[in-house]
Amino acid sequence: MIAEALQYLATAALTGSAHRRFARSSVNLWSRAGRCSRDWAAHEANSKEAISTAISGLTQRRTAVVLGSGLLRDVPIEQLAESFDTVVLVDLVHLASVRVRLKGKRYRNVRLIERDLSGYDDLAARREPEPLGFLRSVPYLDFVVSANLLSQIGRGVKRRYEAEASAGMPADTVERLIAAHIQGLADLPCRTCLVTDISYTVIDRTGKVHEEADLLHGVKPREVKARWDWPVAPFGEESRDYQILHKVIASW
Ligand SMILES: C[S@@+](CC[C@H](N)C(=O)[O-])C[C@H]1O[C@@H](n2cnc3c(N)ncnc32)[C@H](O)[C@@H]1O
């Protein structure tokens, strides 16, 4: 509890006012990742492996961008920082502990950007959403990875759409913004990698499935090269009798 409170206070103090309200959910994610570290280890290793494979053979390694860098648990940050001239980490919030870790490693080539990557505001302003359009102004871009971010964009957009009773927003807002992220990656003139959870299931101790949902709302990722399961809430995390399992894909 004390560690969480300190993490929250330090993160909120270091986060711009536009994104400060997201500090709480980042701290919650950090706490859960700590509690579930053993159950999440294979997922984190698989994500890192997918990203490493995606950059293999890249002859130019000038700038790499990590979208949804979050806790830096499923991103091979050491490898990226060592092999690219510049690494740009983009998220709504960068935890104080992540900032400290990066400082401790003395990475001089890692930059942090706080940014909403959903494209919601574009759609609200009746513009065609281009959530990754800002990457056009990043010089010498050679690699972009979307790191376990896309389903979270979908969740956040759905929540905001429902909470704001979004008058004037299209009924397919969530689907459009998920599709815009996938299209945005495809349009980039560099190597890209998408790692995302695509579905969740609630399963009891007998293996019976009680609930299922498509986290990408019917939008299909392209060229899936790897798949695995991620026990996001193992038995005992949310319930003694149920676990929540996400299916994850990687494409590059
Ligand atoms: C599951 S975590 C990603 C984990 C991270 N890749 C790691 O290595 O630990 C999802 C991340 O997406 C970020 N996120 C969610 N919605 C976002 C949005 N609209 N724009 C930018 N980042 C967002 C969250 O802050 C969180 O850090």
PDB file of C-alpha atoms and ligand atoms in Angstrom:
ATOM      1  CA  MET A   1       0.000   0.000   0.000  1.00  0.00           C
ATOM      2  CA  ILE A   2       2.770   2.428   0.908  1.00  0.00           C
ATOM      3  CA  ALA A   3       4.729   1.552  -2.227  1.00  0.00           C
ATOM      4  CA  GLU A   4       1.590   2.106  -4.306  1.00  0.00           C
ATOM      5  CA  ALA A   5       0.875   5.447  -2.661  1.00  0.00           C
ATOM      6  CA  LEU A   6       4.453   6.620  -3.276  1.00  0.00           C
ATOM      7  CA  GLN A   7       4.380   5.356  -6.853  1.00  0.00           C
ATOM      8  CA  TYR A   8       1.106   7.226  -7.424  1.00  0.00           C
ATOM      9  CA  LEU A   9       2.232  10.492  -5.835  1.00  0.00           C
ATOM     10  CA  ALA A  10       5.567  10.510  -7.665  1.00  0.00           C
ATOM     11  CA  THR A  11       3.970   9.544 -10.995  1.00  0.00           C
ATOM     12  CA  ALA A  12       1.210  12.143 -10.698  1.00  0.00           C
ATOM     13  CA  ALA A  13       3.796  14.818  -9.879  1.00  0.00           C
ATOM     14  CA  LEU A  14       5.847  13.924 -12.969  1.00  0.00           C
ATOM     15  CA  THR A  15       2.878  13.675 -15.357  1.00  0.00           C
ATOM     16  CA  GLY A  16       1.426  16.585 -17.307  1.00  0.00           C
ATOM     17  CA  SER A  17      -2.018  17.775 -16.231  1.00  0.00           C
ATOM     18  CA  ALA A  18      -3.678  16.456 -19.415  1.00  0.00           C
ATOM     19  CA  HIS A  19      -2.737  12.874 -18.551  1.00  0.00           C
ATOM     20  CA  ARG A  20      -2.526  12.921 -14.745  1.00  0.00           C
ATOM     21  CA  ARG A  21      -5.897  11.229 -14.378  1.00  0.00           C
ATOM     22  CA  PHE A  22      -4.447   8.083 -15.963  1.00  0.00           C
ATOM     23  CA  ALA A  23      -1.761   7.695 -13.282  1.00  0.00           C
ATOM     24  CA  ARG A  24      -4.062   5.649 -11.038  1.00  0.00           C
ATOM     25  CA  SER A  25      -4.721   2.954 -13.660  1.00  0.00           C
ATOM     26  CA  SER A  26      -1.003   2.714 -14.464  1.00  0.00           C
ATOM     27  CA  VAL A  27      -0.239   2.206 -10.781  1.00  0.00           C
ATOM     28  CA  ASN A  28      -2.985  -0.441 -10.585  1.00  0.00           C
ATOM     29  CA  LEU A  29      -1.439  -2.225 -13.564  1.00  0.00           C
ATOM     30  CA  TRP A  30       1.975  -2.046 -11.897  1.00  0.00           C
ATOM     31  CA  SER A  31       0.572  -3.598  -8.699  1.00  0.00           C
ATOM     32  CA  ARG A  32      -1.165  -6.400 -10.571  1.00  0.00           C
ATOM     33  CA  ALA A  33       1.935  -7.099 -12.678  1.00  0.00           C
ATOM     34  CA  GLY A  34       3.929  -7.452  -9.445  1.00  0.00           C
ATOM     35  CA  ARG A  35       1.396  -9.836  -7.902  1.00  0.00           C
ATOM     36  CA  CYS A  36       1.063 -11.916 -11.097  1.00  0.00           C
ATOM     37  CA  SER A  37       4.715 -11.806 -12.150  1.00  0.00           C
ATOM     38  CA  ARG A  38       5.136 -15.601 -12.255  1.00  0.00           C
ATOM     39  CA  ASP A  39       1.960 -16.120 -14.279  1.00  0.00           C
ATOM     40  CA  TRP A  40       2.807 -13.268 -16.663  1.00  0.00           C
ATOM     41  CA  ALA A  41       6.445 -14.298 -17.237  1.00  0.00           C
ATOM     42  CA  ALA A  42       5.801 -16.446 -20.342  1.00  0.00           C
ATOM     43  CA  HIS A  43       3.648 -13.722 -21.919  1.00  0.00           C
ATOM     44  CA  GLU A  44       6.319 -11.105 -21.272  1.00  0.00           C
ATOM     45  CA  ALA A  45       9.043 -13.379 -22.696  1.00  0.00           C
ATOM     46  CA  ASN A  46       6.907 -14.141 -25.786  1.00  0.00           C
ATOM     47  CA  SER A  47       6.254 -10.430 -26.367  1.00  0.00           C
ATOM     48  CA  LYS A  48       9.972  -9.603 -26.095  1.00  0.00           C
ATOM     49  CA  GLU A  49      10.816 -12.493 -28.414  1.00  0.00           C
ATOM     50  CA  ALA A  50       8.312 -11.274 -31.027  1.00  0.00           C
ATOM     51  CA  ILE A  51       9.783  -7.755 -30.912  1.00  0.00           C
ATOM     52  CA  SER A  52      13.363  -9.095 -31.132  1.00  0.00           C
ATOM     53  CA  THR A  53      12.407 -11.226 -34.129  1.00  0.00           C
ATOM     54  CA  ALA A  54      10.684  -8.250 -35.764  1.00  0.00           C
ATOM     55  CA  ILE A  55      13.879  -6.142 -35.648  1.00  0.00           C
ATOM     56  CA  SER A  56      16.184  -8.951 -36.738  1.00  0.00           C
ATOM     57  CA  GLY A  57      17.747  -8.230 -40.103  1.00  0.00           C
ATOM     58  CA  LEU A  58      17.015  -4.489 -39.913  1.00  0.00           C
ATOM     59  CA  THR A  59      20.030  -2.884 -41.528  1.00  0.00           C
ATOM     60  CA  GLN A  60      19.310   0.662 -40.378  1.00  0.00           C
ATOM     61  CA  ARG A  61      18.618   1.194 -36.679  1.00  0.00           C
ATOM     62  CA  ARG A  62      18.239   4.902 -36.175  1.00  0.00           C
ATOM     63  CA  THR A  63      14.943   5.579 -34.377  1.00  0.00           C
ATOM     64  CA  ALA A  64      12.630   3.022 -32.743  1.00  0.00           C
ATOM     65  CA  VAL A  65       9.249   3.971 -31.252  1.00  0.00           C
ATOM     66  CA  VAL A  66       7.440   1.914 -28.619  1.00  0.00           C
ATOM     67  CA  LEU A  67       3.696   2.612 -28.450  1.00  0.00           C
ATOM     68  CA  GLY A  68       2.203   1.669 -25.071  1.00  0.00           C
ATOM     69  CA  SER A  69       5.587   1.291 -23.397  1.00  0.00           C
ATOM     70  CA  GLY A  70       3.894   1.280 -19.961  1.00  0.00           C
ATOM     71  CA  LEU A  71       5.846  -0.662 -17.373  1.00  0.00           C
ATOM     72  CA  LEU A  72       8.478  -1.817 -19.889  1.00  0.00           C
ATOM     73  CA  ARG A  73       7.852  -5.399 -18.807  1.00  0.00           C
ATOM     74  CA  ASP A  74       7.100  -6.884 -22.208  1.00  0.00           C
ATOM     75  CA  VAL A  75       9.479  -4.741 -24.261  1.00  0.00           C
ATOM     76  CA  PRO A  76      13.194  -5.652 -24.715  1.00  0.00           C
ATOM     77  CA  ILE A  77      14.268  -2.151 -23.713  1.00  0.00           C
ATOM     78  CA  GLU A  78      17.934  -3.071 -23.190  1.00  0.00           C
ATOM     79  CA  GLN A  79      18.186  -4.506 -26.708  1.00  0.00           C
ATOM     80  CA  LEU A  80      16.346  -1.543 -28.260  1.00  0.00           C
ATOM     81  CA  ALA A  81      18.407   1.051 -26.385  1.00  0.00           C
ATOM     82  CA  GLU A  82      21.644  -0.701 -27.314  1.00  0.00           C
ATOM     83  CA  SER A  83      20.874  -1.273 -30.964  1.00  0.00           C
ATOM     84  CA  PHE A  84      19.026   1.936 -31.988  1.00  0.00           C
ATOM     85  CA  ASP A  85      20.411   5.478 -31.959  1.00  0.00           C
ATOM     86  CA  THR A  86      17.198   6.766 -30.363  1.00  0.00           C
ATOM     87  CA  VAL A  87      14.282   5.011 -28.667  1.00  0.00           C
ATOM     88  CA  VAL A  88      11.034   6.915 -28.132  1.00  0.00           C
ATOM     89  CA  LEU A  89       8.595   5.553 -25.543  1.00  0.00           C
ATOM     90  CA  VAL A  90       4.991   6.714 -25.929  1.00  0.00           C
ATOM     91  CA  ASP A  91       2.238   6.196 -23.365  1.00  0.00           C
ATOM     92  CA  LEU A  92      -0.466   8.144 -21.561  1.00  0.00           C
ATOM     93  CA  VAL A  93       1.677   7.975 -18.423  1.00  0.00           C
ATOM     94  CA  HIS A  94       5.257   6.992 -17.600  1.00  0.00           C
ATOM     95  CA  LEU A  95       5.484   5.608 -14.088  1.00  0.00           C
ATOM     96  CA  ALA A  96       7.967   7.202 -11.709  1.00  0.00           C
ATOM     97  CA  SER A  97       9.597   3.783 -11.203  1.00  0.00           C
ATOM     98  CA  VAL A  98      10.065   3.396 -14.973  1.00  0.00           C
ATOM     99  CA  ARG A  99      11.722   6.823 -15.118  1.00  0.00           C
ATOM    100  CA  VAL A 100      14.024   5.848 -12.245  1.00  0.00           C
ATOM    101  CA  ARG A 101      14.895   2.543 -13.906  1.00  0.00           C
ATOM    102  CA  LEU A 102      15.772   4.283 -17.182  1.00  0.00           C
ATOM    103  CA  LYS A 103      17.899   6.846 -15.315  1.00  0.00           C
ATOM    104  CA  GLY A 104      19.655   4.035 -13.435  1.00  0.00           C
ATOM    105  CA  LYS A 105      20.576   2.368 -16.715  1.00  0.00           C
ATOM    106  CA  ARG A 106      21.950   5.702 -17.915  1.00  0.00           C
ATOM    107  CA  TYR A 107      20.244   5.425 -21.292  1.00  0.00           C
ATOM    108  CA  ARG A 108      20.979   8.755 -22.938  1.00  0.00           C
ATOM    109  CA  ASN A 109      19.114   7.794 -26.103  1.00  0.00           C
ATOM    110  CA  VAL A 110      15.667   7.051 -24.609  1.00  0.00           C
ATOM    111  CA  ARG A 111      12.983   9.771 -24.849  1.00  0.00           C
ATOM    112  CA  LEU A 112       9.564   9.738 -23.196  1.00  0.00           C
ATOM    113  CA  ILE A 113       6.387  11.167 -24.708  1.00  0.00           C
ATOM    114  CA  GLU A 114       3.008  11.376 -22.965  1.00  0.00           C
ATOM    115  CA  ARG A 115       0.317  11.044 -25.593  1.00  0.00           C
ATOM    116  CA  ASP A 116      -3.183   9.684 -26.116  1.00  0.00           C
ATOM    117  CA  LEU A 117      -2.798   7.218 -28.980  1.00  0.00           C
ATOM    118  CA  SER A 118      -6.511   6.454 -29.368  1.00  0.00           C
ATOM    119  CA  GLY A 119      -7.513   9.038 -31.995  1.00  0.00           C
ATOM    120  CA  TYR A 120     -10.755   9.719 -30.072  1.00  0.00           C
ATOM    121  CA  ASP A 121     -10.336  13.486 -30.162  1.00  0.00           C
ATOM    122  CA  ASP A 122      -9.944  13.436 -33.969  1.00  0.00           C
ATOM    123  CA  LEU A 123     -13.197  11.567 -34.344  1.00  0.00           C
ATOM    124  CA  ALA A 124     -14.924  13.901 -31.861  1.00  0.00           C
ATOM    125  CA  ALA A 125     -13.748  16.859 -33.973  1.00  0.00           C
ATOM    126  CA  ARG A 126     -15.232  15.145 -37.089  1.00  0.00           C
ATOM    127  CA  ARG A 127     -11.741  14.527 -38.509  1.00  0.00           C
ATOM    128  CA  GLU A 128     -10.610  11.226 -39.999  1.00  0.00           C
ATOM    129  CA  PRO A 129      -8.706   9.626 -37.105  1.00  0.00           C
ATOM    130  CA  GLU A 130      -4.995   9.278 -37.701  1.00  0.00           C
ATOM    131  CA  PRO A 131      -3.774   8.199 -34.264  1.00  0.00           C
ATOM    132  CA  LEU A 132      -0.299   7.386 -35.566  1.00  0.00           C
ATOM    133  CA  GLY A 133      -0.061  10.360 -37.936  1.00  0.00           C
ATOM    134  CA  PHE A 134       2.349  12.122 -35.535  1.00  0.00           C
ATOM    135  CA  LEU A 135       4.968   9.487 -36.398  1.00  0.00           C
ATOM    136  CA  ARG A 136       5.399  11.130 -39.803  1.00  0.00           C
ATOM    137  CA  SER A 137       7.315  13.903 -38.065  1.00  0.00           C
ATOM    138  CA  VAL A 138       9.679  11.533 -36.236  1.00  0.00           C
ATOM    139  CA  PRO A 139      12.990  11.676 -38.091  1.00  0.00           C
ATOM    140  CA  TYR A 140      14.825   8.544 -39.273  1.00  0.00           C
ATOM    141  CA  LEU A 141      12.087   6.175 -38.191  1.00  0.00           C
ATOM    142  CA  ASP A 142      13.196   2.570 -38.703  1.00  0.00           C
ATOM    143  CA  PHE A 143      10.970   0.602 -36.326  1.00  0.00           C
ATOM    144  CA  VAL A 144       7.636   0.990 -34.506  1.00  0.00           C
ATOM    145  CA  VAL A 145       6.138  -1.512 -32.083  1.00  0.00           C
ATOM    146  CA  SER A 146       2.660  -1.402 -30.580  1.00  0.00           C
ATOM    147  CA  ALA A 147       3.274  -3.265 -27.332  1.00  0.00           C
ATOM    148  CA  ASN A 148       0.165  -4.754 -25.731  1.00  0.00           C
ATOM    149  CA  LEU A 149      -1.632  -1.467 -26.191  1.00  0.00           C
ATOM    150  CA  LEU A 150      -4.417  -1.941 -28.735  1.00  0.00           C
ATOM    151  CA  SER A 151      -6.957  -3.756 -26.541  1.00  0.00           C
ATOM    152  CA  GLN A 152      -6.402  -1.057 -23.906  1.00  0.00           C
ATOM    153  CA  ILE A 153      -7.186   1.617 -26.468  1.00  0.00           C
ATOM    154  CA  GLY A 154     -10.409  -0.265 -27.230  1.00  0.00           C
ATOM    155  CA  ARG A 155     -11.304  -0.451 -23.525  1.00  0.00           C
ATOM    156  CA  GLY A 156     -10.529   3.210 -22.886  1.00  0.00           C
ATOM    157  CA  VAL A 157     -12.453   4.376 -25.943  1.00  0.00           C
ATOM    158  CA  LYS A 158     -15.488   2.238 -25.035  1.00  0.00           C
ATOM    159  CA  ARG A 159     -15.445   3.583 -21.477  1.00  0.00           C
ATOM    160  CA  ARG A 160     -15.187   7.189 -22.645  1.00  0.00           C
ATOM    161  CA  TYR A 161     -17.864   6.713 -25.302  1.00  0.00           C
ATOM    162  CA  GLU A 162     -20.270   5.294 -22.726  1.00  0.00           C
ATOM    163  CA  ALA A 163     -19.387   7.732 -19.937  1.00  0.00           C
ATOM    164  CA  GLU A 164     -19.761  10.797 -22.133  1.00  0.00           C
ATOM    165  CA  ALA A 165     -22.968   9.378 -23.677  1.00  0.00           C
ATOM    166  CA  SER A 166     -21.070  10.451 -26.726  1.00  0.00           C
ATOM    167  CA  ALA A 167     -23.512  12.563 -28.648  1.00  0.00           C
ATOM    168  CA  GLY A 168     -22.361  12.957 -32.225  1.00  0.00           C
ATOM    169  CA  MET A 169     -19.798  10.158 -32.040  1.00  0.00           C
ATOM    170  CA  PRO A 170     -20.297   7.393 -34.611  1.00  0.00           C
ATOM    171  CA  ALA A 171     -21.861   4.178 -33.291  1.00  0.00           C
ATOM    172  CA  ASP A 172     -18.795   2.253 -34.531  1.00  0.00           C
ATOM    173  CA  THR A 173     -16.294   4.518 -32.739  1.00  0.00           C
ATOM    174  CA  VAL A 174     -14.470   1.637 -30.994  1.00  0.00           C
ATOM    175  CA  GLU A 175     -14.125  -0.457 -34.162  1.00  0.00           C
ATOM    176  CA  ARG A 176     -13.013   2.555 -36.222  1.00  0.00           C
ATOM    177  CA  LEU A 177     -10.297   3.544 -33.794  1.00  0.00           C
ATOM    178  CA  ILE A 178      -8.980  -0.021 -33.481  1.00  0.00           C
ATOM    179  CA  ALA A 179      -8.926  -0.290 -37.285  1.00  0.00           C
ATOM    180  CA  ALA A 180      -7.200   3.119 -37.540  1.00  0.00           C
ATOM    181  CA  HIS A 181      -4.385   1.882 -35.272  1.00  0.00           C
ATOM    182  CA  ILE A 182      -3.821  -1.239 -37.382  1.00  0.00           C
ATOM    183  CA  GLN A 183      -4.004   0.779 -40.621  1.00  0.00           C
ATOM    184  CA  GLY A 184      -1.695   3.429 -39.147  1.00  0.00           C
ATOM    185  CA  LEU A 185       0.958   0.793 -38.477  1.00  0.00           C
ATOM    186  CA  ALA A 186       0.538  -0.677 -41.965  1.00  0.00           C
ATOM    187  CA  ASP A 187       0.989   2.761 -43.564  1.00  0.00           C
ATOM    188  CA  LEU A 188       4.311   3.491 -41.854  1.00  0.00           C
ATOM    189  CA  PRO A 189       7.353   3.457 -44.136  1.00  0.00           C
ATOM    190  CA  CYS A 190       9.352   1.264 -41.746  1.00  0.00           C
ATOM    191  CA  ARG A 191       9.346  -2.156 -40.076  1.00  0.00           C
ATOM    192  CA  THR A 192       6.477  -2.485 -37.577  1.00  0.00           C
ATOM    193  CA  CYS A 193       5.337  -5.018 -35.004  1.00  0.00           C
ATOM    194  CA  LEU A 194       1.912  -5.373 -33.407  1.00  0.00           C
ATOM    195  CA  VAL A 195       1.634  -7.334 -30.160  1.00  0.00           C
ATOM    196  CA  THR A 196      -1.866  -7.321 -28.738  1.00  0.00           C
ATOM    197  CA  ASP A 197      -4.345  -9.371 -26.798  1.00  0.00           C
ATOM    198  CA  ILE A 198      -7.330 -10.121 -29.014  1.00  0.00           C
ATOM    199  CA  SER A 199      -9.804 -11.908 -26.750  1.00  0.00           C
ATOM    200  CA  TYR A 200     -10.565 -12.826 -23.186  1.00  0.00           C
ATOM    201  CA  THR A 201     -12.266 -15.787 -21.576  1.00  0.00           C
ATOM    202  CA  VAL A 202     -13.443 -16.388 -18.024  1.00  0.00           C
ATOM    203  CA  ILE A 203     -12.741 -20.035 -17.132  1.00  0.00           C
ATOM    204  CA  ASP A 204     -13.545 -22.039 -13.995  1.00  0.00           C
ATOM    205  CA  ARG A 205     -11.432 -24.724 -12.331  1.00  0.00           C
ATOM    206  CA  THR A 206     -13.019 -27.478 -14.440  1.00  0.00           C
ATOM    207  CA  GLY A 207     -11.986 -25.654 -17.627  1.00  0.00           C
ATOM    208  CA  LYS A 208     -15.540 -24.551 -18.428  1.00  0.00           C
ATOM    209  CA  VAL A 209     -15.745 -21.217 -20.258  1.00  0.00           C
ATOM    210  CA  HIS A 210     -18.258 -18.809 -18.671  1.00  0.00           C
ATOM    211  CA  GLU A 211     -17.705 -15.657 -20.708  1.00  0.00           C
ATOM    212  CA  GLU A 212     -15.835 -14.693 -23.864  1.00  0.00           C
ATOM    213  CA  ALA A 213     -15.236 -11.379 -25.608  1.00  0.00           C
ATOM    214  CA  ASP A 214     -13.458 -10.128 -28.727  1.00  0.00           C
ATOM    215  CA  LEU A 215     -11.146  -7.359 -27.542  1.00  0.00           C
ATOM    216  CA  LEU A 216     -10.661  -6.081 -31.102  1.00  0.00           C
ATOM    217  CA  HIS A 217     -14.419  -5.773 -31.733  1.00  0.00           C
ATOM    218  CA  GLY A 218     -14.356  -7.721 -34.979  1.00  0.00           C
ATOM    219  CA  VAL A 219     -11.330  -5.945 -36.468  1.00  0.00           C
ATOM    220  CA  LYS A 220      -8.773  -8.452 -37.760  1.00  0.00           C
ATOM    221  CA  PRO A 221      -5.037  -7.964 -37.374  1.00  0.00           C
ATOM    222  CA  ARG A 222      -2.918  -8.821 -40.406  1.00  0.00           C
ATOM    223  CA  GLU A 223      -0.360 -11.568 -40.893  1.00  0.00           C
ATOM    224  CA  VAL A 224      -0.342 -13.173 -37.476  1.00  0.00           C
ATOM    225  CA  LYS A 225       3.079 -14.771 -36.924  1.00  0.00           C
ATOM    226  CA  ALA A 226       2.790 -15.906 -33.288  1.00  0.00           C
ATOM    227  CA  ARG A 227       0.053 -16.631 -30.738  1.00  0.00           C
ATOM    228  CA  TRP A 228      -0.011 -17.438 -27.051  1.00  0.00           C
ATOM    229  CA  ASP A 229      -2.180 -17.272 -23.926  1.00  0.00           C
ATOM    230  CA  TRP A 230      -1.786 -14.681 -21.162  1.00  0.00           C
ATOM    231  CA  PRO A 231      -3.332 -15.492 -17.765  1.00  0.00           C
ATOM    232  CA  VAL A 232      -4.168 -11.854 -17.002  1.00  0.00           C
ATOM    233  CA  ALA A 233      -6.037 -12.794 -13.807  1.00  0.00           C
ATOM    234  CA  PRO A 234      -4.914 -16.215 -12.591  1.00  0.00           C
ATOM    235  CA  PHE A 235      -6.997 -18.097  -9.990  1.00  0.00           C
ATOM    236  CA  GLY A 236      -6.996 -16.056  -6.790  1.00  0.00           C
ATOM    237  CA  GLU A 237      -6.393 -12.677  -8.438  1.00  0.00           C
ATOM    238  CA  GLU A 238     -10.007 -11.632  -9.077  1.00  0.00           C
ATOM    239  CA  SER A 239     -11.730 -14.788  -7.854  1.00  0.00           C
ATOM    240  CA  ARG A 240     -10.764 -18.087  -6.192  1.00  0.00           C
ATOM    241  CA  ASP A 241     -12.858 -20.045  -8.677  1.00  0.00           C
ATOM    242  CA  TYR A 242     -12.291 -18.289 -11.978  1.00  0.00           C
ATOM    243  CA  GLN A 243      -9.309 -17.212 -14.043  1.00  0.00           C
ATOM    244  CA  ILE A 244      -9.244 -14.749 -16.931  1.00  0.00           C
ATOM    245  CA  LEU A 245      -7.195 -15.789 -19.918  1.00  0.00           C
ATOM    246  CA  HIS A 246      -6.369 -13.487 -22.838  1.00  0.00           C
ATOM    247  CA  LYS A 247      -5.287 -14.686 -26.278  1.00  0.00           C
ATOM    248  CA  VAL A 248      -2.375 -12.663 -27.647  1.00  0.00           C
ATOM    249  CA  ILE A 249      -1.069 -12.360 -31.198  1.00  0.00           C
ATOM    250  CA  ALA A 250       2.037 -10.855 -32.726  1.00  0.00           C
ATOM    251  CA  SER A 251       2.370  -9.702 -36.296  1.00  0.00           C
ATOM    252  CA  TRP A 252       5.256  -8.039 -38.087  1.00  0.00           C
TER     253      TRP A 252
HETATM  254  C1  LIG B   1      -0.899  -3.682 -20.933  1.00  0.00           C
HETATM  255  S1  LIG B   1      -0.099  -2.154 -20.773  1.00  0.00           S
HETATM  256  C2  LIG B   1       1.317  -2.335 -21.839  1.00  0.00           C
HETATM  257  C3  LIG B   1       2.455  -2.956 -21.147  1.00  0.00           C
HETATM  258  C4  LIG B   1       3.806  -2.475 -21.614  1.00  0.00           C
HETATM  259  N1  LIG B   1       4.001  -2.667 -23.031  1.00  0.00           N
HETATM  260  C5  LIG B   1       4.917  -3.128 -20.815  1.00  0.00           C
HETATM  261  O1  LIG B   1       5.947  -3.512 -21.409  1.00  0.00           O
HETATM  262  O2  LIG B   1       4.820  -3.231 -19.601  1.00  0.00           O
HETATM  263  C6  LIG B   1      -1.056  -1.038 -21.765  1.00  0.00           C
HETATM  264  C7  LIG B   1      -0.477   0.357 -21.794  1.00  0.00           C
HETATM  265  O3  LIG B   1      -1.237   1.118 -22.724  1.00  0.00           O
HETATM  266  C8  LIG B   1      -1.343   2.427 -22.217  1.00  0.00           C
HETATM  267  N2  LIG B   1      -2.507   3.045 -22.863  1.00  0.00           N
HETATM  268  C9  LIG B   1      -3.808   2.697 -22.742  1.00  0.00           C
HETATM  269  N3  LIG B   1      -4.571   3.506 -23.515  1.00  0.00           N
HETATM  270  C10 LIG B   1      -3.734   4.373 -24.132  1.00  0.00           C
HETATM  271  C11 LIG B   1      -3.919   5.452 -25.033  1.00  0.00           C
HETATM  272  N4  LIG B   1      -5.138   5.813 -25.450  1.00  0.00           N
HETATM  273  N5  LIG B   1      -2.843   6.125 -25.464  1.00  0.00           N
HETATM  274  C12 LIG B   1      -1.594   5.790 -25.034  1.00  0.00           C
HETATM  275  N6  LIG B   1      -1.340   4.770 -24.174  1.00  0.00           N
HETATM  276  C13 LIG B   1      -2.405   4.073 -23.722  1.00  0.00           C
HETATM  277  C14 LIG B   1      -1.493   2.246 -20.721  1.00  0.00           C
HETATM  278  O4  LIG B   1      -1.129   3.418 -20.034  1.00  0.00           O
HETATM  279  C15 LIG B   1      -0.550   1.066 -20.461  1.00  0.00           C
HETATM  280  O5  LIG B   1       0.732   1.509 -20.111  1.00  0.00           O
END
